[in-house]
PDB file of C-alpha atoms in Angstrom:
ATOM      1  CA  MET A  21       0.000   0.000   0.000  1.00 36.00           C
ATOM      2  CA  SER A  22       1.555   3.261  -1.012  1.00 32.00           C
ATOM      3  CA  PRO A  23      -1.295   5.643  -1.806  1.00 36.00           C
ATOM      4  CA  ALA A  24      -0.953   9.374  -2.213  1.00 33.00           C
ATOM      5  CA  GLY A  25      -2.828  11.389   0.371  1.00 35.00           C
ATOM      6  CA  ALA A  26      -5.490  13.975  -0.248  1.00 35.00           C
ATOM      7  CA  THR A  27      -2.833  16.679  -0.167  1.00 35.00           C
ATOM      8  CA  GLY A  28      -0.503  14.723  -2.458  1.00 36.00           C
ATOM      9  CA  ALA A  29       1.751  13.517   0.350  1.00 42.00           C
ATOM     10  CA  LEU A  30       2.675   9.868   0.631  1.00 49.00           C
ATOM     11  CA  CYS A  31       0.923   8.029   3.452  1.00 57.00           C
ATOM     12  CA  THR A  32       3.417   5.417   4.689  1.00 63.00           C
ATOM     13  CA  PRO A  33       4.390   3.808   8.020  1.00 63.00           C
ATOM     14  CA  ALA A  34       6.536   6.919   8.588  1.00 63.00           C
ATOM     15  CA  CYS A  35       3.254   8.782   9.243  1.00 70.00           C
ATOM     16  CA  VAL A  36       2.560   6.559  12.244  1.00 71.00           C
ATOM     17  CA  THR A  37       3.761   7.591  15.692  1.00 72.00           C
ATOM     18  CA  GLY A  38       4.257   5.209  18.576  1.00 72.00           C
ATOM     19  CA  PRO A  39       1.635   5.097  21.322  1.00 77.00           C
ATOM     20  CA  VAL A  40       2.270   7.724  23.983  1.00 75.00           C
ATOM     21  CA  PRO A  41       1.754   6.914  26.796  1.00 86.00           C
ATOM     22  CA  ARG A  42       2.369   3.169  26.807  1.00 93.00           C
ATOM     23  CA  VAL A  43       1.202   0.531  29.240  1.00 96.00           C
ATOM     24  CA  PRO A  44       3.774  -1.266  31.443  1.00 97.00           C
ATOM     25  CA  ARG A  45       5.025  -4.679  30.356  1.00 96.00           C
ATOM     26  CA  ALA A  46       2.849  -6.548  32.869  1.00 98.00           C
ATOM     27  CA  GLU A  47      -0.285  -4.938  31.420  1.00 98.00           C
ATOM     28  CA  LEU A  48       0.896  -5.720  27.883  1.00 98.00           C
ATOM     29  CA  VAL A  49       1.260  -9.399  28.784  1.00 98.00           C
ATOM     30  CA  ARG A  50      -2.199  -9.378  30.388  1.00 98.00           C
ATOM     31  CA  ARG A  51      -3.699  -7.853  27.250  1.00 97.00           C
ATOM     32  CA  TYR A  52      -2.197 -10.489  24.990  1.00 97.00           C
ATOM     33  CA  ALA A  53      -3.513 -13.234  27.259  1.00 98.00           C
ATOM     34  CA  ALA A  54      -6.985 -11.676  27.242  1.00 97.00           C
ATOM     35  CA  LEU A  55      -6.873 -11.333  23.446  1.00 95.00           C
ATOM     36  CA  ALA A  56      -5.911 -14.990  23.019  1.00 94.00           C
ATOM     37  CA  TYR A  57      -8.834 -15.937  25.239  1.00 96.00           C
ATOM     38  CA  GLU A  58     -11.289 -13.866  23.193  1.00 93.00           C
ATOM     39  CA  ILE A  59     -10.020 -15.301  19.911  1.00 90.00           C
ATOM     40  CA  GLY A  60     -10.334 -18.792  21.359  1.00 92.00           C
ATOM     41  CA  LEU A  61     -13.956 -18.108  22.245  1.00 93.00           C
ATOM     42  CA  GLY A  62     -14.590 -16.906  18.698  1.00 89.00           C
ATOM     43  CA  VAL A  63     -13.053 -20.029  17.202  1.00 86.00           C
ATOM     44  CA  ALA A  64     -15.088 -22.233  19.554  1.00 90.00           C
ATOM     45  CA  GLN A  65     -18.338 -20.537  18.478  1.00 88.00           C
ATOM     46  CA  GLY A  66     -17.897 -21.763  14.916  1.00 85.00           C
ATOM     47  CA  GLU A  67     -20.717 -20.680  12.590  1.00 84.00           C
ATOM     48  CA  ARG A  68     -22.626 -19.171  15.524  1.00 88.00           C
ATOM     49  CA  LEU A  69     -20.138 -16.312  15.437  1.00 87.00           C
ATOM     50  CA  ALA A  70     -22.146 -14.856  12.535  1.00 85.00           C
ATOM     51  CA  GLU A  71     -25.144 -14.266  14.828  1.00 90.00           C
ATOM     52  CA  PRO A  72     -25.408 -10.507  15.496  1.00 89.00           C
ATOM     53  CA  HIS A  73     -25.417 -10.745  19.293  1.00 92.00           C
ATOM     54  CA  ALA A  74     -22.467 -13.147  19.351  1.00 91.00           C
ATOM     55  CA  LEU A  75     -20.513 -11.016  16.890  1.00 90.00           C
ATOM     56  CA  ARG A  76     -21.074  -7.820  18.865  1.00 92.00           C
ATOM     57  CA  VAL A  77     -20.092  -9.473  22.152  1.00 94.00           C
ATOM     58  CA  ARG A  78     -16.917 -10.914  20.623  1.00 92.00           C
ATOM     59  CA  ALA A  79     -15.937  -7.611  18.986  1.00 92.00           C
ATOM     60  CA  ARG A  80     -16.399  -5.764  22.263  1.00 95.00           C
ATOM     61  CA  GLY A  81     -14.422  -8.487  24.024  1.00 95.00           C
ATOM     62  CA  ILE A  82     -11.487  -8.035  21.641  1.00 94.00           C
ATOM     63  CA  LEU A  83     -11.510  -4.260  22.118  1.00 96.00           C
ATOM     64  CA  GLY A  84     -11.689  -4.713  25.887  1.00 97.00           C
ATOM     65  CA  ALA A  85      -8.768  -7.138  25.816  1.00 97.00           C
ATOM     66  CA  LEU A  86      -6.683  -4.547  23.977  1.00 96.00           C
ATOM     67  CA  GLY A  87      -7.753  -1.728  26.280  1.00 97.00           C
ATOM     68  CA  VAL A  88      -9.543   0.136  23.478  1.00 97.00           C
ATOM     69  CA  ARG A  89     -12.648   2.156  24.343  1.00 96.00           C
ATOM     70  CA  VAL A  90     -15.413   2.925  21.839  1.00 96.00           C
ATOM     71  CA  GLU A  91     -17.267   6.233  21.740  1.00 95.00           C
ATOM     72  CA  GLU A  92     -20.302   6.268  19.474  1.00 92.00           C
ATOM     73  CA  GLY A  93     -22.924   8.823  18.582  1.00 87.00           C
ATOM     74  CA  PRO A  94     -26.691   8.413  18.917  1.00 88.00           C
ATOM     75  CA  GLU A  95     -27.247   7.235  15.324  1.00 86.00           C
ATOM     76  CA  ARG A  96     -27.297   3.542  14.417  1.00 90.00           C
ATOM     77  CA  LEU A  97     -25.229   2.379  11.470  1.00 93.00           C
ATOM     78  CA  THR A  98     -28.247   0.972   9.670  1.00 93.00           C
ATOM     79  CA  VAL A  99     -30.900   3.427   8.521  1.00 90.00           C
ATOM     80  CA  ASN A 100     -34.290   2.862  10.135  1.00 81.00           C
ATOM     81  CA  GLY A 101     -35.849   6.315   9.812  1.00 62.00           C
ATOM     82  CA  PRO A 102     -38.417   7.657   7.300  1.00 58.00           C
ATOM     83  CA  TRP A 103     -38.177   5.994   3.898  1.00 59.00           C
ATOM     84  CA  PRO A 104     -38.302   8.068   0.668  1.00 56.00           C
ATOM     85  CA  SER A 105     -41.687   7.774  -1.035  1.00 53.00           C
ATOM     86  CA  THR A 106     -39.885   7.304  -4.359  1.00 55.00           C
ATOM     87  CA  VAL A 107     -38.504   3.924  -3.237  1.00 57.00           C
ATOM     88  CA  ASN A 108     -40.878   1.026  -3.875  1.00 61.00           C
ATOM     89  CA  GLY A 109     -40.738  -2.589  -2.767  1.00 64.00           C
ATOM     90  CA  PRO A 110     -39.108  -4.179   0.289  1.00 74.00           C
ATOM     91  CA  ARG A 111     -36.858  -2.012   2.370  1.00 85.00           C
ATOM     92  CA  PRO A 112     -33.206  -2.652   1.400  1.00 93.00           C
ATOM     93  CA  GLY A 113     -30.277  -2.738   3.768  1.00 94.00           C
ATOM     94  CA  THR A 114     -27.862   0.136   4.305  1.00 96.00           C
ATOM     95  CA  LEU A 115     -24.529   0.644   2.557  1.00 97.00           C
ATOM     96  CA  ILE A 116     -22.270   1.808   5.393  1.00 96.00           C
ATOM     97  CA  VAL A 117     -19.182   3.605   4.084  1.00 96.00           C
ATOM     98  CA  ALA A 118     -16.307   4.618   6.364  1.00 94.00           C
ATOM     99  CA  ASN A 119     -12.801   5.982   6.130  1.00 92.00           C
ATOM    100  CA  HIS A 120     -10.145   3.308   6.628  1.00 90.00           C
ATOM    101  CA  ILE A 121      -7.284   3.709   9.097  1.00 90.00           C
ATOM    102  CA  SER A 122      -6.718   0.317  10.662  1.00 89.00           C
ATOM    103  CA  TRP A 123      -7.736  -3.338  10.853  1.00 88.00           C
ATOM    104  CA  LEU A 124      -9.199  -2.186  14.164  1.00 92.00           C
ATOM    105  CA  ASP A 125     -11.875  -0.242  12.225  1.00 92.00           C
ATOM    106  CA  VAL A 126     -13.805  -3.417  11.454  1.00 90.00           C
ATOM    107  CA  VAL A 127     -13.733  -4.652  15.048  1.00 91.00           C
ATOM    108  CA  SER A 128     -14.848  -1.237  16.297  1.00 93.00           C
ATOM    109  CA  LEU A 129     -17.801  -0.966  13.915  1.00 93.00           C
ATOM    110  CA  LEU A 130     -18.924  -4.533  14.627  1.00 91.00           C
ATOM    111  CA  ALA A 131     -18.828  -3.637  18.329  1.00 93.00           C
ATOM    112  CA  VAL A 132     -21.227  -0.776  17.587  1.00 94.00           C
ATOM    113  CA  GLU A 133     -23.580  -2.760  15.326  1.00 93.00           C
ATOM    114  CA  PRO A 134     -22.930  -6.110  13.615  1.00 90.00           C
ATOM    115  CA  VAL A 135     -23.398  -6.006   9.842  1.00 91.00           C
ATOM    116  CA  THR A 136     -21.960  -7.861   6.855  1.00 89.00           C
ATOM    117  CA  VAL A 137     -18.401  -6.713   6.082  1.00 88.00           C
ATOM    118  CA  LEU A 138     -17.036  -6.458   2.549  1.00 86.00           C
ATOM    119  CA  ALA A 139     -13.291  -7.004   2.881  1.00 77.00           C
ATOM    120  CA  LYS A 140     -10.415  -7.425   0.473  1.00 73.00           C
ATOM    121  CA  ARG A 141      -9.610 -11.001  -0.453  1.00 70.00           C
ATOM    122  CA  GLU A 142      -6.262 -10.976   1.401  1.00 69.00           C
ATOM    123  CA  VAL A 143      -7.993 -10.611   4.768  1.00 69.00           C
ATOM    124  CA  GLY A 144      -9.697 -13.957   4.304  1.00 66.00           C
ATOM    125  CA  GLN A 145      -6.255 -15.547   3.936  1.00 67.00           C
ATOM    126  CA  TRP A 146      -4.775 -14.143   7.161  1.00 65.00           C
ATOM    127  CA  PRO A 147      -4.015 -16.736   9.881  1.00 61.00           C
ATOM    128  CA  VAL A 148      -6.750 -16.918  12.559  1.00 60.00           C
ATOM    129  CA  ILE A 149      -8.204 -13.498  11.609  1.00 66.00           C
ATOM    130  CA  GLY A 150      -9.198 -14.782   8.174  1.00 69.00           C
ATOM    131  CA  ALA A 151     -10.955 -17.798   9.641  1.00 69.00           C
ATOM    132  CA  LEU A 152     -12.842 -15.617  12.115  1.00 71.00           C
ATOM    133  CA  ALA A 153     -13.800 -13.182   9.340  1.00 74.00           C
ATOM    134  CA  ARG A 154     -15.226 -16.010   7.227  1.00 74.00           C
ATOM    135  CA  ARG A 155     -17.177 -17.436  10.148  1.00 75.00           C
ATOM    136  CA  ALA A 156     -18.531 -13.973  10.920  1.00 74.00           C
ATOM    137  CA  GLY A 157     -20.149 -13.886   7.477  1.00 75.00           C
ATOM    138  CA  SER A 158     -17.754 -11.455   5.779  1.00 79.00           C
ATOM    139  CA  GLN A 159     -17.787 -11.184   1.998  1.00 78.00           C
ATOM    140  CA  PHE A 160     -14.532 -10.831   0.090  1.00 75.00           C
ATOM    141  CA  ILE A 161     -13.610  -8.911  -3.050  1.00 72.00           C
ATOM    142  CA  ASP A 162     -10.542  -8.801  -5.278  1.00 68.00           C
ATOM    143  CA  ARG A 163     -10.076  -5.028  -5.513  1.00 59.00           C
ATOM    144  CA  ASP A 164      -7.588  -5.365  -8.377  1.00 60.00           C
ATOM    145  CA  GLY A 165      -9.637  -7.846 -10.404  1.00 55.00           C
ATOM    146  CA  LEU A 166     -11.406  -5.500 -12.826  1.00 52.00           C
ATOM    147  CA  ARG A 167     -13.054  -8.348 -14.716  1.00 59.00           C
ATOM    148  CA  GLN A 168     -14.780  -9.543 -11.560  1.00 70.00           C
ATOM    149  CA  LEU A 169     -15.869  -6.057 -10.462  1.00 78.00           C
ATOM    150  CA  PRO A 170     -19.286  -6.069 -12.229  1.00 86.00           C
ATOM    151  CA  HIS A 171     -20.096  -9.413 -10.603  1.00 86.00           C
ATOM    152  CA  ALA A 172     -18.993  -8.100  -7.191  1.00 86.00           C
ATOM    153  CA  VAL A 173     -21.195  -5.007  -7.590  1.00 90.00           C
ATOM    154  CA  ALA A 174     -24.156  -7.172  -8.623  1.00 92.00           C
ATOM    155  CA  ASP A 175     -23.635  -9.460  -5.615  1.00 90.00           C
ATOM    156  CA  LEU A 176     -23.434  -6.460  -3.282  1.00 92.00           C
ATOM    157  CA  ALA A 177     -26.628  -4.981  -4.742  1.00 93.00           C
ATOM    158  CA  SER A 178     -28.362  -8.327  -4.257  1.00 93.00           C
ATOM    159  CA  THR A 179     -27.254  -8.448  -0.620  1.00 92.00           C
ATOM    160  CA  LEU A 180     -28.599  -4.933  -0.041  1.00 94.00           C
ATOM    161  CA  ARG A 181     -31.919  -5.779  -1.743  1.00 93.00           C
ATOM    162  CA  SER A 182     -32.301  -8.723   0.630  1.00 91.00           C
ATOM    163  CA  GLY A 183     -32.402  -6.273   3.533  1.00 91.00           C
ATOM    164  CA  ARG A 184     -28.891  -6.951   4.832  1.00 91.00           C
ATOM    165  CA  SER A 185     -26.660  -3.973   5.587  1.00 93.00           C
ATOM    166  CA  VAL A 186     -23.057  -4.030   4.394  1.00 94.00           C
ATOM    167  CA  LEU A 187     -19.956  -2.206   5.640  1.00 94.00           C
ATOM    168  CA  VAL A 188     -17.413  -1.148   3.009  1.00 93.00           C
ATOM    169  CA  PHE A 189     -14.244   0.954   2.999  1.00 91.00           C
ATOM    170  CA  PRO A 190     -14.357   2.747  -0.377  1.00 91.00           C
ATOM    171  CA  GLN A 191     -10.813   4.135  -0.027  1.00 86.00           C
ATOM    172  CA  ALA A 192      -9.764   0.513  -0.704  1.00 75.00           C
ATOM    173  CA  THR A 193      -6.674   0.811   1.506  1.00 78.00           C
ATOM    174  CA  THR A 194      -5.703   2.268   4.876  1.00 80.00           C
ATOM    175  CA  TRP A 195      -4.636   5.863   5.504  1.00 75.00           C
ATOM    176  CA  CYS A 196      -3.130   7.556   8.557  1.00 71.00           C
ATOM    177  CA  SER A 197      -5.595  10.484   8.388  1.00 65.00           C
ATOM    178  CA  VAL A 198      -9.342  10.678   7.918  1.00 65.00           C
ATOM    179  CA  PRO A 199      -9.510  12.475   4.524  1.00 64.00           C
ATOM    180  CA  GLY A 200      -7.171   9.886   2.996  1.00 67.00           C
ATOM    181  CA  GLY A 201      -7.690   8.881  -0.629  1.00 76.00           C
ATOM    182  CA  ARG A 202     -10.597   9.259  -3.005  1.00 84.00           C
ATOM    183  CA  PHE A 203     -13.663   7.108  -2.405  1.00 91.00           C
ATOM    184  CA  ARG A 204     -13.948   4.572  -5.200  1.00 89.00           C
ATOM    185  CA  ARG A 205     -17.356   4.561  -6.861  1.00 91.00           C
ATOM    186  CA  ALA A 206     -18.108   0.899  -7.555  1.00 90.00           C
ATOM    187  CA  THR A 207     -19.810   0.064  -4.264  1.00 92.00           C
ATOM    188  CA  PHE A 208     -21.955   3.191  -4.543  1.00 96.00           C
ATOM    189  CA  GLN A 209     -23.285   1.794  -7.820  1.00 95.00           C
ATOM    190  CA  ALA A 210     -24.556  -1.193  -5.845  1.00 95.00           C
ATOM    191  CA  ALA A 211     -26.442   1.142  -3.495  1.00 96.00           C
ATOM    192  CA  ALA A 212     -27.922   3.021  -6.442  1.00 95.00           C
ATOM    193  CA  ASP A 213     -29.005  -0.226  -8.145  1.00 95.00           C
ATOM    194  CA  ALA A 214     -30.604  -1.535  -4.940  1.00 94.00           C
ATOM    195  CA  GLY A 215     -32.210   1.774  -3.965  1.00 92.00           C
ATOM    196  CA  ALA A 216     -30.317   1.501  -0.684  1.00 94.00           C
ATOM    197  CA  PRO A 217     -29.423   4.400   1.611  1.00 95.00           C
ATOM    198  CA  VAL A 218     -25.764   5.239   2.148  1.00 97.00           C
ATOM    199  CA  ARG A 219     -24.622   5.891   5.718  1.00 97.00           C
ATOM    200  CA  PRO A 220     -21.310   7.799   5.863  1.00 96.00           C
ATOM    201  CA  VAL A 221     -19.274   7.046   9.006  1.00 95.00           C
ATOM    202  CA  THR A 222     -16.167   8.784  10.342  1.00 95.00           C
ATOM    203  CA  ILE A 223     -13.623   6.813  12.365  1.00 94.00           C
ATOM    204  CA  ARG A 224     -10.960   8.604  14.423  1.00 93.00           C
ATOM    205  CA  TYR A 225      -8.489   7.426  17.058  1.00 94.00           C
ATOM    206  CA  TYR A 226      -7.410   9.314  20.184  1.00 94.00           C
ATOM    207  CA  GLN A 227      -5.224   8.841  23.222  1.00 93.00           C
ATOM    208  CA  HIS A 228      -6.480  10.808  26.207  1.00 90.00           C
ATOM    209  CA  GLY A 229      -8.309  13.271  23.942  1.00 88.00           C
ATOM    210  CA  THR A 230      -5.359  13.850  21.579  1.00 90.00           C
ATOM    211  CA  ARG A 231      -5.471  12.618  17.988  1.00 89.00           C
ATOM    212  CA  SER A 232      -3.418   9.434  17.623  1.00 90.00           C
ATOM    213  CA  THR A 233      -2.043   7.455  14.679  1.00 88.00           C
ATOM    214  CA  ALA A 234      -1.076   4.511  16.882  1.00 90.00           C
ATOM    215  CA  ALA A 235      -3.795   2.317  15.353  1.00 91.00           C
ATOM    216  CA  ALA A 236      -2.914   3.061  11.719  1.00 88.00           C
ATOM    217  CA  PHE A 237      -1.955   0.036   9.610  1.00 86.00           C
ATOM    218  CA  LEU A 238       0.056   1.166   6.595  1.00 78.00           C
ATOM    219  CA  GLY A 239       2.443   0.081   3.881  1.00 72.00           C
ATOM    220  CA  ASP A 240       4.366  -3.159   4.253  1.00 77.00           C
ATOM    221  CA  GLU A 241       3.948  -3.260   8.016  1.00 82.00           C
ATOM    222  CA  THR A 242       3.060  -6.685   9.370  1.00 85.00           C
ATOM    223  CA  PHE A 243      -0.170  -7.334  11.213  1.00 85.00           C
ATOM    224  CA  GLY A 244       1.859  -8.397  14.256  1.00 88.00           C
ATOM    225  CA  ALA A 245       3.720  -5.089  14.405  1.00 89.00           C
ATOM    226  CA  SER A 246       0.479  -3.124  14.169  1.00 89.00           C
ATOM    227  CA  LEU A 247      -1.185  -5.291  16.807  1.00 92.00           C
ATOM    228  CA  HIS A 248       1.775  -4.789  19.169  1.00 94.00           C
ATOM    229  CA  ARG A 249       1.564  -1.005  18.828  1.00 93.00           C
ATOM    230  CA  VAL A 250      -2.173  -1.057  19.591  1.00 95.00           C
ATOM    231  CA  ALA A 251      -1.710  -3.390  22.564  1.00 96.00           C
ATOM    232  CA  ARG A 252       0.931  -1.066  24.048  1.00 95.00           C
ATOM    233  CA  ALA A 253      -1.228   2.047  23.790  1.00 95.00           C
ATOM    234  CA  ARG A 254      -2.676   3.415  27.009  1.00 95.00           C
ATOM    235  CA  GLY A 255      -5.997   5.238  26.820  1.00 95.00           C
ATOM    236  CA  LEU A 256      -6.683   4.459  23.157  1.00 96.00           C
ATOM    237  CA  THR A 257     -10.197   5.447  22.103  1.00 96.00           C
ATOM    238  CA  VAL A 258     -11.955   4.986  18.777  1.00 96.00           C
ATOM    239  CA  ARG A 259     -14.721   7.440  17.962  1.00 95.00           C
ATOM    240  CA  VAL A 260     -17.416   6.326  15.549  1.00 95.00           C
ATOM    241  CA  THR A 261     -19.605   9.089  14.108  1.00 94.00           C
ATOM    242  CA  ALA A 262     -22.556   8.108  11.898  1.00 95.00           C
ATOM    243  CA  HIS A 263     -23.808  10.929   9.668  1.00 94.00           C
ATOM    244  CA  ALA A 264     -27.151  11.587   8.016  1.00 94.00           C
ATOM    245  CA  PRO A 265     -27.983   9.019   5.308  1.00 95.00           C
ATOM    246  CA  LEU A 266     -27.593   9.810   1.633  1.00 95.00           C
ATOM    247  CA  HIS A 267     -29.961   8.774  -1.152  1.00 94.00           C
ATOM    248  CA  GLY A 268     -29.414   8.948  -4.869  1.00 93.00           C
ATOM    249  CA  SER A 269     -28.973   7.164  -8.171  1.00 93.00           C
ATOM    250  CA  ASP A 270     -25.675   8.682  -9.335  1.00 95.00           C
ATOM    251  CA  ARG A 271     -22.659   6.820  -7.975  1.00 95.00           C
ATOM    252  CA  ARG A 272     -20.308   9.739  -8.622  1.00 95.00           C
ATOM    253  CA  GLU A 273     -22.444  12.142  -6.625  1.00 96.00           C
ATOM    254  CA  LEU A 274     -22.942   9.625  -3.812  1.00 97.00           C
ATOM    255  CA  ALA A 275     -19.213   8.897  -3.572  1.00 95.00           C
ATOM    256  CA  ALA A 276     -18.223  12.557  -3.611  1.00 95.00           C
ATOM    257  CA  GLU A 277     -20.822  13.570  -1.034  1.00 96.00           C
ATOM    258  CA  ALA A 278     -19.983  10.667   1.272  1.00 95.00           C
ATOM    259  CA  GLN A 279     -16.267  11.479   1.127  1.00 93.00           C
ATOM    260  CA  ALA A 280     -16.928  15.148   1.879  1.00 93.00           C
ATOM    261  CA  VAL A 281     -19.111  14.313   4.871  1.00 94.00           C
ATOM    262  CA  VAL A 282     -16.718  11.725   6.319  1.00 93.00           C
ATOM    263  CA  GLY A 283     -13.717  14.045   6.048  1.00 86.00           C
ATOM    264  CA  ALA A 284     -15.429  17.146   7.394  1.00 83.00           C
ATOM    265  CA  HIS A 285     -16.952  15.880  10.635  1.00 57.00           C
ATOM    266  CA  GLU A 286     -15.744  14.529  13.931  1.00 49.00           C
ATOM    267  CA  MET A 287     -17.063  14.203  17.435  1.00 47.00           C
ATOM    268  CA  PRO A 288     -15.671  16.819  19.858  1.00 44.00           C
ATOM    269  CA  ALA A 289     -12.554  15.750  21.737  1.00 40.00           C
ATOM    270  CA  HIS A 290     -12.755  14.869  25.413  1.00 37.00           C
ATOM    271  CA  VAL A 291      -9.816  15.856  27.576  1.00 29.00           C
TER     272      VAL A 291
END
């Protein structure tokens, strides 16, 4: 991953700062033990892990093991409010689109509200994490396979029409800052085809009220190195802000508006 940032700067592991302050070694060991326990519970649940309650409990357990706190706004991720009179037929699910900073983003959003996750194919091949992702009902996409893209969009639209909500990261890769790269339009086409609402979501990380890049997962960094940095962080908080839903039939307009909303908003910092 070596994308150019919104300002033209390269977003690489050099953008990531170490967690300050850090937990003592004894607490780090305790966190790893707690994480292993939570992962073991997830493996033992098998296919039941895909059940919304089980998935939310396990996601919150993983965050708790790592000492990560979640702050969420009053809005749910799925859209359950008034439905446009122009939309006929069964109510579709919600396309939830968020900026992408870390592998921790998925865990954090599942802890807020379990939905189907659309992840890149490589995630499904990761040791342990990949198996858990598959059991949790995640769908996988080859982001570089242009020939398969129309089929992936059609499958996503079908999932939305069935009433299931889907979480996607339209930046396609991780960035150290919220604005990051341009939102790719393909998944927004699925929302337009299904008549589904789009829920923009902003994810930000803080340590004791100060913006933190400790959770960022960039470049050629290994998952283990990123996990170790997160586990060492004291007072790490992830803030999840769900914005007003978007409706439309033009994927370009939907993508541009969602990106503008995600990059422009954040919950006020707590000191």
